[in-house]
XYZ file of C-alpha atoms in Angstrom:
523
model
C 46.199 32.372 -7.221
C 47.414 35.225 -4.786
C 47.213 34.122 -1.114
C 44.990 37.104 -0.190
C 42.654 35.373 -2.596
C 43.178 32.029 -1.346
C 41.796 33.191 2.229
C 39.048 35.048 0.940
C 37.843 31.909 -0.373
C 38.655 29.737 2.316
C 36.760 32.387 4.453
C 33.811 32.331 1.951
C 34.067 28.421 1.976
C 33.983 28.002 5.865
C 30.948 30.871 6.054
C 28.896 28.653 3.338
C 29.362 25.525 5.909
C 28.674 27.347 8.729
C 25.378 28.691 7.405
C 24.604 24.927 6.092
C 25.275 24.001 9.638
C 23.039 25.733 11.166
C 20.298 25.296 8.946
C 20.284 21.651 9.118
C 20.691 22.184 13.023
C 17.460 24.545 12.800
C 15.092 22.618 10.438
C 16.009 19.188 12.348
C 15.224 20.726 15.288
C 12.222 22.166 14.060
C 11.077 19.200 12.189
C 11.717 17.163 15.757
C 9.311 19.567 17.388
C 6.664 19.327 14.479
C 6.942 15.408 15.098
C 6.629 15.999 18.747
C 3.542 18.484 18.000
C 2.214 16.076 16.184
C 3.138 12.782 18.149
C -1.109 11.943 18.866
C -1.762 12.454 15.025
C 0.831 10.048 14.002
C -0.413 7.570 16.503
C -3.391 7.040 15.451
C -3.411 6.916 11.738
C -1.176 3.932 11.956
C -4.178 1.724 13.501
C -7.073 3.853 12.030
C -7.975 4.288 8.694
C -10.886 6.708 9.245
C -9.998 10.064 11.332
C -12.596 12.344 12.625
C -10.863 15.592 13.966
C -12.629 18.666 15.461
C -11.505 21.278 17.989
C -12.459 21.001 21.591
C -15.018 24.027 21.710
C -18.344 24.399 23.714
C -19.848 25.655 20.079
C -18.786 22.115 18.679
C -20.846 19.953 21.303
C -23.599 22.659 21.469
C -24.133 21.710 18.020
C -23.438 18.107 17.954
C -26.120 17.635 20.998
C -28.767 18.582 18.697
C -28.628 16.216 15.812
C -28.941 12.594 16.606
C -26.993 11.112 13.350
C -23.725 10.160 15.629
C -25.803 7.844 17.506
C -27.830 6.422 14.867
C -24.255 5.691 13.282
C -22.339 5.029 16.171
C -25.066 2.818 17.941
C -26.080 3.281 21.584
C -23.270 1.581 23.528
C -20.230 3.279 21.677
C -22.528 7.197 21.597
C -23.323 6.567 25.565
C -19.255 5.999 26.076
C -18.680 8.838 24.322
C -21.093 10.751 26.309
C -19.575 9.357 29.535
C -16.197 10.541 28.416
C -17.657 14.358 27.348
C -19.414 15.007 30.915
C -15.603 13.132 32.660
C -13.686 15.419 30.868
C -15.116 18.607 28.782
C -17.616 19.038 31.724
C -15.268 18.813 34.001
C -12.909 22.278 34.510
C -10.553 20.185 36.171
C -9.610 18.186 33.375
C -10.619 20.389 30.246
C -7.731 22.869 30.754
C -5.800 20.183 29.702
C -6.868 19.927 26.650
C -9.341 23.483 25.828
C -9.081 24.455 22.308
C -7.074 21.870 21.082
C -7.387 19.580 18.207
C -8.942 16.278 19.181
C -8.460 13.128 17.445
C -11.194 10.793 16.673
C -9.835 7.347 14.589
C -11.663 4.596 14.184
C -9.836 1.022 14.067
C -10.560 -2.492 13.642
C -10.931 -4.285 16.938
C -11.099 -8.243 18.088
C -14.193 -10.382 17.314
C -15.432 -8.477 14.332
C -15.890 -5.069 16.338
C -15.247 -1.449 15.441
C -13.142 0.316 18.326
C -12.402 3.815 18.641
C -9.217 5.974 19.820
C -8.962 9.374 20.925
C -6.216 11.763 21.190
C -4.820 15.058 22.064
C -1.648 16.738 22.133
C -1.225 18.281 25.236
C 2.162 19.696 24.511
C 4.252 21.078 27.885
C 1.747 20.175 29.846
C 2.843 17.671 32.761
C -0.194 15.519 33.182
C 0.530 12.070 35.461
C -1.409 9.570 37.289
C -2.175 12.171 40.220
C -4.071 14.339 37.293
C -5.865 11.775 36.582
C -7.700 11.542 39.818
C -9.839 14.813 38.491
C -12.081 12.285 36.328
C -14.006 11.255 39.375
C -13.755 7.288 37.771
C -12.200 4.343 39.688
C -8.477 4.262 37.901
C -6.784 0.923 37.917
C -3.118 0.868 36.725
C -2.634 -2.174 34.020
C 1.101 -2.052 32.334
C 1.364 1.140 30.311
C -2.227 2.489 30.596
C -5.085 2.721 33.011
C -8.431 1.391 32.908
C -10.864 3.759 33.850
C -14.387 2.904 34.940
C -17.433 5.251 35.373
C -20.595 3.601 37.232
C -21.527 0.100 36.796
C -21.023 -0.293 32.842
C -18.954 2.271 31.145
C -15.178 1.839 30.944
C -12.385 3.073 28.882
C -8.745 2.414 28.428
C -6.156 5.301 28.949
C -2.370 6.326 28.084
C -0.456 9.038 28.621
C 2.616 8.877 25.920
C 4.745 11.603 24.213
C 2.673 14.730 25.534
C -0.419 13.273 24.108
C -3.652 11.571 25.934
C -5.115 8.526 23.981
C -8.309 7.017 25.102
C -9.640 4.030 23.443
C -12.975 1.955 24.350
C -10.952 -1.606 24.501
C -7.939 -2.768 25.968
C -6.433 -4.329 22.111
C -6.906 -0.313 21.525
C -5.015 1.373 23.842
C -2.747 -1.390 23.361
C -2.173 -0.978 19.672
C -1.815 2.614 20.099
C 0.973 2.281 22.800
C 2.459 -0.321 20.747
C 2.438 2.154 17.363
C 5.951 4.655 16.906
C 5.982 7.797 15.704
C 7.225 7.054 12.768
C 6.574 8.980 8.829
C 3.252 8.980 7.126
C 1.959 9.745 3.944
C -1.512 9.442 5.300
C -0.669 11.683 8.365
C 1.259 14.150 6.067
C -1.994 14.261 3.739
C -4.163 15.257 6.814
C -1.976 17.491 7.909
C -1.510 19.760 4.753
C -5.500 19.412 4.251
C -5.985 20.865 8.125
C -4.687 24.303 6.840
C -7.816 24.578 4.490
C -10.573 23.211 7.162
C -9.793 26.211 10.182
C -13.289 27.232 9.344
C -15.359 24.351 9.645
C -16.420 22.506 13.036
C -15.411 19.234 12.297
C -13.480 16.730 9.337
C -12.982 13.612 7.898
C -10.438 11.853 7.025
C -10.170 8.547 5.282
C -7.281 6.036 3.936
C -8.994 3.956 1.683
C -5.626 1.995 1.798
C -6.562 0.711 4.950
C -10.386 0.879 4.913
C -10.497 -3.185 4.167
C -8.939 -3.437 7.302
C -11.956 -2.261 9.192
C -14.544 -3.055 6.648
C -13.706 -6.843 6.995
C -14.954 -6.585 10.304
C -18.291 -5.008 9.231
C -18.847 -7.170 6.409
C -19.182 -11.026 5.566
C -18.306 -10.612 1.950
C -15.337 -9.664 0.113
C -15.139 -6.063 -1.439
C -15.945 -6.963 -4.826
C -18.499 -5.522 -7.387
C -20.546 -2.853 -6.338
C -18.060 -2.891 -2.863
C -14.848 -2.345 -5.028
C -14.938 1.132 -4.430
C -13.487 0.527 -1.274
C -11.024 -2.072 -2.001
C -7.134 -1.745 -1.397
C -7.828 1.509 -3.098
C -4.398 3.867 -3.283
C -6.782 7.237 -2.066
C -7.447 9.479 0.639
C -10.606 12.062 0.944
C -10.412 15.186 3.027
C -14.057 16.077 3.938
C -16.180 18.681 6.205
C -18.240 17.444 8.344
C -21.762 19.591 7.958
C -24.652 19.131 10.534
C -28.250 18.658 9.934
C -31.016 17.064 11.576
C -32.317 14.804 8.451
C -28.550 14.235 7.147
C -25.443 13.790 7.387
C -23.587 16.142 4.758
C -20.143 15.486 3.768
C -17.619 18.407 1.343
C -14.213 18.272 0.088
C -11.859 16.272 -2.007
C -10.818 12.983 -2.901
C -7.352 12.344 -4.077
C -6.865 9.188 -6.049
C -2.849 8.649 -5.841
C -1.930 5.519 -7.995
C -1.707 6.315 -12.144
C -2.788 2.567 -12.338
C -5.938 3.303 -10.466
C -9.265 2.666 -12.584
C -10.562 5.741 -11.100
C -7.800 7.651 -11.907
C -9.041 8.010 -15.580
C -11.638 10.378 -14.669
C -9.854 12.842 -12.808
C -8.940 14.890 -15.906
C -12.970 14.174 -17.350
C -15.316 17.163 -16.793
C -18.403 16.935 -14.714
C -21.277 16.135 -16.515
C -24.994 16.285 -15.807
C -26.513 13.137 -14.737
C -29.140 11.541 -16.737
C -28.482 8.091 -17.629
C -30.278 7.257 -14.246
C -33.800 8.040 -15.876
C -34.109 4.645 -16.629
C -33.093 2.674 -14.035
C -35.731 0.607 -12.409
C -37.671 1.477 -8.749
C -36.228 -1.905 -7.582
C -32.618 -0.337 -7.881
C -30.824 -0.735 -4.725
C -27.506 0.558 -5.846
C -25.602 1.974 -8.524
C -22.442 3.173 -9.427
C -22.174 5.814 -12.930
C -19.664 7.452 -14.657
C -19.818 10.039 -16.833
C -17.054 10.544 -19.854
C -16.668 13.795 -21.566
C -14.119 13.144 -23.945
C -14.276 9.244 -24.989
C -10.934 9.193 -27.536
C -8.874 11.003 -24.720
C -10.629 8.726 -22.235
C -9.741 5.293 -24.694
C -5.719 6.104 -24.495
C -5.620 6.370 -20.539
C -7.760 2.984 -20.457
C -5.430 1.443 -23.018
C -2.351 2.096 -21.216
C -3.852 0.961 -17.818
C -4.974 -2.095 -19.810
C -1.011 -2.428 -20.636
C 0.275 -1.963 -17.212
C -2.244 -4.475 -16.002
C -0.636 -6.627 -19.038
C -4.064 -7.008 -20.832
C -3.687 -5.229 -24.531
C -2.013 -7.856 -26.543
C -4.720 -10.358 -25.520
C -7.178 -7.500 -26.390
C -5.745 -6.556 -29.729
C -5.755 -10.335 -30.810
C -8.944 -10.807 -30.198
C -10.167 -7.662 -31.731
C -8.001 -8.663 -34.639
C -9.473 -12.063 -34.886
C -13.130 -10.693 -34.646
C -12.394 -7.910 -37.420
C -11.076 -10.784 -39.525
C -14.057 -13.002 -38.614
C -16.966 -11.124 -38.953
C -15.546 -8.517 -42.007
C -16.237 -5.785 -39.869
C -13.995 -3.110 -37.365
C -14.980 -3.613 -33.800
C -13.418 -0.218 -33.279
C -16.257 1.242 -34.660
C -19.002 -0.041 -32.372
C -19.357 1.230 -29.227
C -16.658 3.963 -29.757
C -18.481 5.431 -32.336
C -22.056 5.426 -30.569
C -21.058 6.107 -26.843
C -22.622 9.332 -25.471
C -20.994 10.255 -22.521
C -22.689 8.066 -19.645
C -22.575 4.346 -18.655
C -23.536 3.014 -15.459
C -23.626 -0.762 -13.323
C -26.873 -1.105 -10.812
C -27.641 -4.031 -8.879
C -31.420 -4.782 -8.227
C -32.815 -5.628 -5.180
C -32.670 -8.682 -5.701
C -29.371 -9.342 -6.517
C -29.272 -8.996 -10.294
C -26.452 -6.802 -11.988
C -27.779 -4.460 -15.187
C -25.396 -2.233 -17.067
C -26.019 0.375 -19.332
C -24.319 2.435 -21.741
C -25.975 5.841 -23.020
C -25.484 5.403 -26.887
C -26.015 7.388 -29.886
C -28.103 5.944 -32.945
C -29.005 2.869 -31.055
C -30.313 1.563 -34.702
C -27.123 1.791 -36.297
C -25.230 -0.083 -33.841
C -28.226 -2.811 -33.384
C -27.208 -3.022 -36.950
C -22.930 -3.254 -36.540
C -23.814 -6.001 -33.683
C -25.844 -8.216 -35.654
C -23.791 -10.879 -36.802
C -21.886 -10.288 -33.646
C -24.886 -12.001 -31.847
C -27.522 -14.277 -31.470
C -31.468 -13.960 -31.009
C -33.064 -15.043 -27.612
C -36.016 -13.199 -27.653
C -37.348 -10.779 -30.003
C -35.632 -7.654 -28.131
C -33.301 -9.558 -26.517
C -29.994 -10.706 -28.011
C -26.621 -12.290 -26.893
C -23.427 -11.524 -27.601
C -20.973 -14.590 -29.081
C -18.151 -13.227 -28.386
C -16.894 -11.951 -24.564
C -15.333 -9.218 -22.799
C -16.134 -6.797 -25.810
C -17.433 -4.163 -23.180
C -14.863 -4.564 -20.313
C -12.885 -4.077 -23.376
C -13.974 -0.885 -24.028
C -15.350 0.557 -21.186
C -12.999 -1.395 -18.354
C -13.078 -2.626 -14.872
C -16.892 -2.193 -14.187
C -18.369 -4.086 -17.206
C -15.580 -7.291 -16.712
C -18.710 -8.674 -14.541
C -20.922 -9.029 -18.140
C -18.469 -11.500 -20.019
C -20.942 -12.636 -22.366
C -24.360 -11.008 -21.750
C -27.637 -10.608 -23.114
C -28.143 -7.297 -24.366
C -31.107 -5.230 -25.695
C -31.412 -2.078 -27.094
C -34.178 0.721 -25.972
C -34.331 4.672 -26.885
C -30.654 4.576 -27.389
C -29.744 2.832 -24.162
C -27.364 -0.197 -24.439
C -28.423 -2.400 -21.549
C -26.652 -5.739 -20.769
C -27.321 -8.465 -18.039
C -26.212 -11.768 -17.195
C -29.516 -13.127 -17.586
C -32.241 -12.836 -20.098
C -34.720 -12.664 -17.453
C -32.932 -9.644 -15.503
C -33.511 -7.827 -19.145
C -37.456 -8.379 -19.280
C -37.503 -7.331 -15.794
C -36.008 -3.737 -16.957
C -37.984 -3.923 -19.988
C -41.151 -4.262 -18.150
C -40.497 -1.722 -15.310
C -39.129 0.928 -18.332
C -42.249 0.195 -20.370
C -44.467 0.598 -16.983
C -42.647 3.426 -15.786
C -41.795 2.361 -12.809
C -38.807 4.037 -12.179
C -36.538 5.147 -9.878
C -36.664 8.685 -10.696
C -40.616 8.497 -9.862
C -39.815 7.739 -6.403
C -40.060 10.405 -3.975
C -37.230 9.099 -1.621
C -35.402 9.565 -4.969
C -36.394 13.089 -5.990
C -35.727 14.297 -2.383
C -32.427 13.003 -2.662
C -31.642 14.564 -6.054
C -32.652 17.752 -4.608
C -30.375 17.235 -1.999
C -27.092 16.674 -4.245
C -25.788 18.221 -7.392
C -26.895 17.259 -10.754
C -23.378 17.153 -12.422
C -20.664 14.437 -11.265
C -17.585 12.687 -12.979
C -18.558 9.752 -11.044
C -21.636 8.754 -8.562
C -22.158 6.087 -6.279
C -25.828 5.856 -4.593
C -27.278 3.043 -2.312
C -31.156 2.814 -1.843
C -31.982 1.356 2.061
C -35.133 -0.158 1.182
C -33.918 -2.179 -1.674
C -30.851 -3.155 -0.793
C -32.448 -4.450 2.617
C -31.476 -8.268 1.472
C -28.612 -7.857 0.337
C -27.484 -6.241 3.070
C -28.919 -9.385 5.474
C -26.000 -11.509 3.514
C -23.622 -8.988 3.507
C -23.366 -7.583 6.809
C -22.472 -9.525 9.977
C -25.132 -9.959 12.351
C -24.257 -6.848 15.058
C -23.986 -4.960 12.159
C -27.155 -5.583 10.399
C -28.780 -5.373 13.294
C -28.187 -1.504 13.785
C -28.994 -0.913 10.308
C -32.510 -2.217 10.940
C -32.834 -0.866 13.498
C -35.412 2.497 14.509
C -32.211 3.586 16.716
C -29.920 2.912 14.275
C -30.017 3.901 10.539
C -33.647 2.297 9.704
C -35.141 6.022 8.927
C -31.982 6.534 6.565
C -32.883 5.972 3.195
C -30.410 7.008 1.105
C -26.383 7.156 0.810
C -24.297 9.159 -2.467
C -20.913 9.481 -2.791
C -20.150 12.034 -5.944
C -16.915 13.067 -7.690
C -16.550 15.574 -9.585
C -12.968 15.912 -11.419
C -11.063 18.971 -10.438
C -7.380 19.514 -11.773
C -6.127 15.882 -10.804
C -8.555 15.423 -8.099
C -12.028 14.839 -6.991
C -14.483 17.713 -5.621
C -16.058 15.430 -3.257
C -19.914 15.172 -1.728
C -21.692 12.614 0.355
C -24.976 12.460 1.514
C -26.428 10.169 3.872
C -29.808 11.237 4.016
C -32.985 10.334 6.562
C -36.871 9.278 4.897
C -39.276 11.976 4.818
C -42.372 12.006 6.218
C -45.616 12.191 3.463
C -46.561 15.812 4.289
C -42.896 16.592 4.013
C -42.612 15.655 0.079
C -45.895 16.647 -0.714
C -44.828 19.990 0.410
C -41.756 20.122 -1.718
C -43.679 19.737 -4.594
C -45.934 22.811 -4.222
């Protein structure tokens, strides 16, 4: 090699490092300053696994100041705070240039002694706000460690910090105190709101929630364990990213859910298309909750299930027993419910406690036929099965609950219950029609959602009144019966609808209606 070449490349070489230089010096730098922009945001999703975020605009609390569904949610201590903390510092033209037309932060975290606290934030960003600032609140300011307790009147007092270019407020003093405590270190959570932010500019107001992390706060709220009909929001690997719509009967929730774990149970939907619901047709008035799914393609369905059920180290048990069953009975339990499935299956719980499931089947004859020497009489439409787990078999995690239930068979719905006497009570009401679907809280609600989902989840207030008593603690319950709280809701849905990998994403809580009201719809 000549030496004129030997420079040229040397020359080259050194201009390739320089350039690598000073792109790593760049995007550090900028990444620094994104961390710094973002210092609030990372804050609080380490303590809070439910984000409310909304830009500091008169339009916003214009709005918000004529619906009354915050409060009713909220309750009246945490909503008068809140209103406190609005007229200190949005009212106040002292204050709100600090932070006018910026993002705020809205998390909510679990606190000591079974409570819910809150945490706000904003990123002030170059703007040098100190204890002297602070003096605009017109509140008495007492300086405790790293904060500031801040007290306006006799009763309302919050907890403030000033840290990293960012303001955090917080309603108690384990809080502030968590907040101060938490680093600005990565998060896949933060990261996910972030990206989604891009695709809300146009709405007034979102939600974010780490169902990672929900149990956290939930345990707070509730005396039981998520289990059952509450496993939705157990330990679950998922984030939703949802717009927050106002109304004065609802509160009306848009976006997408994002299941991120392959071994997820849910995560076997997300490639199943949206079907139109009508497996609920049957279920009884006295249904306080259910939970549906709705499968498109069964076979397709079958191979994702049988590969979570070998992750979760399940199939050889599985196979042996179908083997011994096929070699039993002379017959192919793959053939059963496989064969007569159509499309929709569903778990409810009665209000009184009892758990029904059904399965939407095809030629319910046929298969009363395959399952007879699978099972024994009870009753002359009532059967049970002697041998379990066939359906958590086939149709997974929801139907483990029915090891070995009793089961009948009615215009091609497969129903199964623990109990014989949880059957003849859906018998009876199915017979009597006296259903849910007759209801008119129900048919307001269906109005009020779509008719197609991948997977539903609906709670009935009325019915689920008792179960509720045992499950919530007694603060908690307490708001939920209560006329300021959410007594004149009657109805919560959660829908998913599968979408390339992820969930298109609606939830309804929605308020009774007067008589005259439904009559009028109908007409």
């Amino acid at each position: 090699m000549s030496l004129v070449m030997r420079k040229i490349y040397i020359t080259l070489a050194l201009l390739i490092l320089g350039v690598a230089g000073m792109a790593y010096l760049y995007f550090s730098t900028l990444m620094k300053d994104s961390n710094n922009n973002d210092h609030a945001l990372y804050t609080v999703v380490n303590s809070a696994p439910v984000i409310f975020t909304f830009e500091n605009d008169k339009g916003f609390y214009d709005i918000l100041s004529k619906q009354e569904v915050t409060t009713e949610l909220l309750g009246t201590e945490k909503s008068q705070l809140l209103k406190t903390l609005k007229s200190a510092i949005v009212d106040n033209s002292g204050i709100n240039n600090w932070i006018e037309g910026k993002k705020v932060i809205l998390g909510f975290l679990p606190g000591q002694n079974n409570t819910v606290d809150f945490a706000i934030a904003v990123q002030l960003q170059n703007m040098d706000v100190n204890e002297a600032s602070l003096k605009n609140l017109k509140a008495e300011i007492k300086k405790e460690g790293n904060y500031y307790e801040l007290k306006f009147g006799d009763t309302a007092k919050c907890y403030l910090s000033l840290k990293n270019q960012a303001i955090f407020i917080s309603n108690s003093k384990q809080g502030i105190t968590q907040i101060n405590a938490a680093k600005n270190t990565e998060s896949d959570f933060a990261d996910y709101i972030k990206k989604n932010s891009r695709f809300a500019k146009n709405t007034l107001a979102n939600i974010y929630v780490n169902y990672g992390q929900l149990p956290s706060l939930l345990k707070n709220i509730l005396n039981s364990t998520l289990t059952g009909e509450l496993s939705l929001f157990n330990k679950q690997n998922a984030y939703a990213a949802l717009s927050y719509n106002f109304g004065s009967d609802k509160l009306l929730l848009n976006g997408y859910t994002e299941v991120n774990s392959e071994t997820n149970f849910f995560k076997l939907f997300a490639d199943q298309k949206e079907q139109k619901v009508s497996i609920d047709q049957c279920f009884p008035e006295q249904t306080a909750n259910y939970t549906l799914f709705t499968i498109e393609d069964y076979e397709k369905w079958s191979k994702a299930l049988k590969n979570l059920q070998k992750e979760n180290k399940e199939e050889d048990k599985i196979n042996k027993q179908h083997q011994e069953i096929n070699e039993q009975y002379r017959i192919k339990i793959e053939q059963s419910f496989p064969v007569y499935f159509n499309k929709q299956l569903a778990v409810l719980q009665l209000k009184t406690g009892e758990k029904i499931g059904v399965v939407d089947i095809k030629n319910g004859d046929k298969l009363e036929q395959f399952l007879l020497d699978l099972s024994t009489e009870y009753a002359p439409e009532i059967r049970i099965f002697k041998e379990p787990h066939l359906l958590g078999n086939f149709f997974g995690e929801p139907f483990k609950k029915f090891e070995r239930p009793f089961f009948t068979i009615i215009d091609n719905h497969f129903v199964v219950a623990n109990y014989a006497s949880t059957l003849q009570v859906f018998l009876n009401s199915y017979r009597g029609n006296k259903l849910l679907v007759s209801t008119n809280d129900y048919t307001y609600f269906k109005d009020q959602i779509s008719s197609s989902a991948t997977i539903a989840f609906y709670i009935n207030r009325d019915n689920s009144s008792d179960i509720f008593s045992k499950n919530l603690r007694a603060p908690y319950y307490k708001q939920y019966q209560s006329k300021n709280g959410v007594k004149d809701y009657n109805a919560f849905g959660y829908q998913l609808s599968a979408d390339n990998g992820k969930f298109l994403s609606n939830v309804l809580l929605l308020k009774n209606q007067t008589t005259n009201t439904i009559d009028s719809l109908k007409y």
